[in-house]
Coordinates of C-alpha atoms in Angstrom, one line a residue:
X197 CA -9.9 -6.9 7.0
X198 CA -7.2 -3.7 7.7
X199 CA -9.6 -0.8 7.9
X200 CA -7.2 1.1 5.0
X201 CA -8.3 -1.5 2.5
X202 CA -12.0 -1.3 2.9
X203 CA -11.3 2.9 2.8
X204 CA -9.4 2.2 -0.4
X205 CA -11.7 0.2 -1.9
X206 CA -14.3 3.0 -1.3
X207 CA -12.3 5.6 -2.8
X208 CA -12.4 3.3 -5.4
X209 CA -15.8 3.0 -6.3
X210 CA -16.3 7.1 -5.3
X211 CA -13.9 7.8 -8.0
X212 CA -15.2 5.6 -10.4
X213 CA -18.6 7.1 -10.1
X214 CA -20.0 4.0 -8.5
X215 CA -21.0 5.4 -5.5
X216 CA -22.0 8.8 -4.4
X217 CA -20.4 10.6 -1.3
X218 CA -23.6 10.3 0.8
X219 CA -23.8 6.8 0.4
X220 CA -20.1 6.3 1.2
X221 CA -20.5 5.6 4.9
X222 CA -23.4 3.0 4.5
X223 CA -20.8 0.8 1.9
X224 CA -17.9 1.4 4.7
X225 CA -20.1 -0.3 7.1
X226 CA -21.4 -2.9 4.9
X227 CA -17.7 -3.9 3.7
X228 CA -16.5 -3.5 7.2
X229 CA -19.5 -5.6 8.5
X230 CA -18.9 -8.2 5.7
X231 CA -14.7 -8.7 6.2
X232 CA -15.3 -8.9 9.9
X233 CA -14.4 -12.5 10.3
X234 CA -12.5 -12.8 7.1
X235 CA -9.3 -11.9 5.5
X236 CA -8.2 -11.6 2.0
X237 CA -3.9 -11.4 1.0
X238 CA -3.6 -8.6 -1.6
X239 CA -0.8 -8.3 -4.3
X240 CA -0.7 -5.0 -6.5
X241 CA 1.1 -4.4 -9.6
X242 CA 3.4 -1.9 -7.7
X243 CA 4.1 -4.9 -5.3
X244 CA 5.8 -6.8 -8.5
X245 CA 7.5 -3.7 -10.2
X246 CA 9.0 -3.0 -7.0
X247 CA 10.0 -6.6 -6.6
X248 CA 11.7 -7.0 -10.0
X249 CA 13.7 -3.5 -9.0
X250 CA 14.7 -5.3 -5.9
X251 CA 15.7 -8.5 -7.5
X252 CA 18.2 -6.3 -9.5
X253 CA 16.4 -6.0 -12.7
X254 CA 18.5 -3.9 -15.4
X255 CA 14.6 -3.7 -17.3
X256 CA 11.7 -2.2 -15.4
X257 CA 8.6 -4.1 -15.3
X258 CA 5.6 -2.8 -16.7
X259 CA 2.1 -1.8 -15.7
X260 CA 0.9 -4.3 -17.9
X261 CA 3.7 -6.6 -17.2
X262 CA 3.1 -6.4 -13.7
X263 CA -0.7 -7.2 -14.4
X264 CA 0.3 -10.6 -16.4
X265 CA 2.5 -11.3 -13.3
X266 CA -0.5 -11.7 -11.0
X267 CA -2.9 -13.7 -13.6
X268 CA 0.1 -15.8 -14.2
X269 CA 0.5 -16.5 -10.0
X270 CA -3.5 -16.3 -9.5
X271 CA -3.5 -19.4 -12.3
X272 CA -0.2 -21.4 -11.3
X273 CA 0.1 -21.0 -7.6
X274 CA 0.3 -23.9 -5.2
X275 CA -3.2 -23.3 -3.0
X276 CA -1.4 -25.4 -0.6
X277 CA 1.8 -23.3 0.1
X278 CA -0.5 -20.0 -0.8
X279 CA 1.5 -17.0 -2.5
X280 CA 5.2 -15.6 -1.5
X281 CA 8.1 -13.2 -2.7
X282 CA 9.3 -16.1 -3.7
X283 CA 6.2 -17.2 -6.1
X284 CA 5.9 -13.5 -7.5
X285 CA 9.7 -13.8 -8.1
X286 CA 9.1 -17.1 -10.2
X287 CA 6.0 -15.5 -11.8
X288 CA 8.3 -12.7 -12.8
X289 CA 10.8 -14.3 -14.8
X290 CA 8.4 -16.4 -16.6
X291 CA 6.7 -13.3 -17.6
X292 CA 9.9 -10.6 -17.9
X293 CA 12.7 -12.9 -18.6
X294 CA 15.5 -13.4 -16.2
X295 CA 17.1 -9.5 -17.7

């Protein structure tokens, strides 16, 4: 896995208090140790707002629009041809309309 995801996910569980700074370098290594021979395709919420601003949107899509967005292509996608701009741009205008 990209070393800036395992940092982000860190600084994820630092801030939410999950963590504590001295054990912060023992969970990098055990993360980095554990993605070593994998990989994992993330999608974030700003990936779809910025999306439906791209795709000419005259609404912007919410946080919690966005969020639906992602259940909606985690539950529908085709395993087989995985997840594209193209299945995040369906996704969307199921969820948001075609505005």
């Amino acid at each position: 896995m990209y070393e800036f995801q395992i940092k982000r996910m860190v600084s994820a569980l630092l801030k939410a208090k999950l963590i504590n700074p001295k054990d912060a370098v023992a969970v990098d290594g055990v993360l980095s140790k554990t993605w070593d021979d994998a990989v994992a395709i993330t999608w974030t919420i700003t990936d779809v707002i910025d999306h439906g601003r791209n795709m000419g949107r005259k609404t912007r899509i919410t946080k919690g629009e966005a969020r639906h967005v992602l259940d909606y292509v985690l539950r529908k996608h085709d395993a087989t041809q995985g997840v594209s701009w193209d299945t995040i741009e369906y996704a969307i205008n199921e969820i948001c309309g075609t505005t």
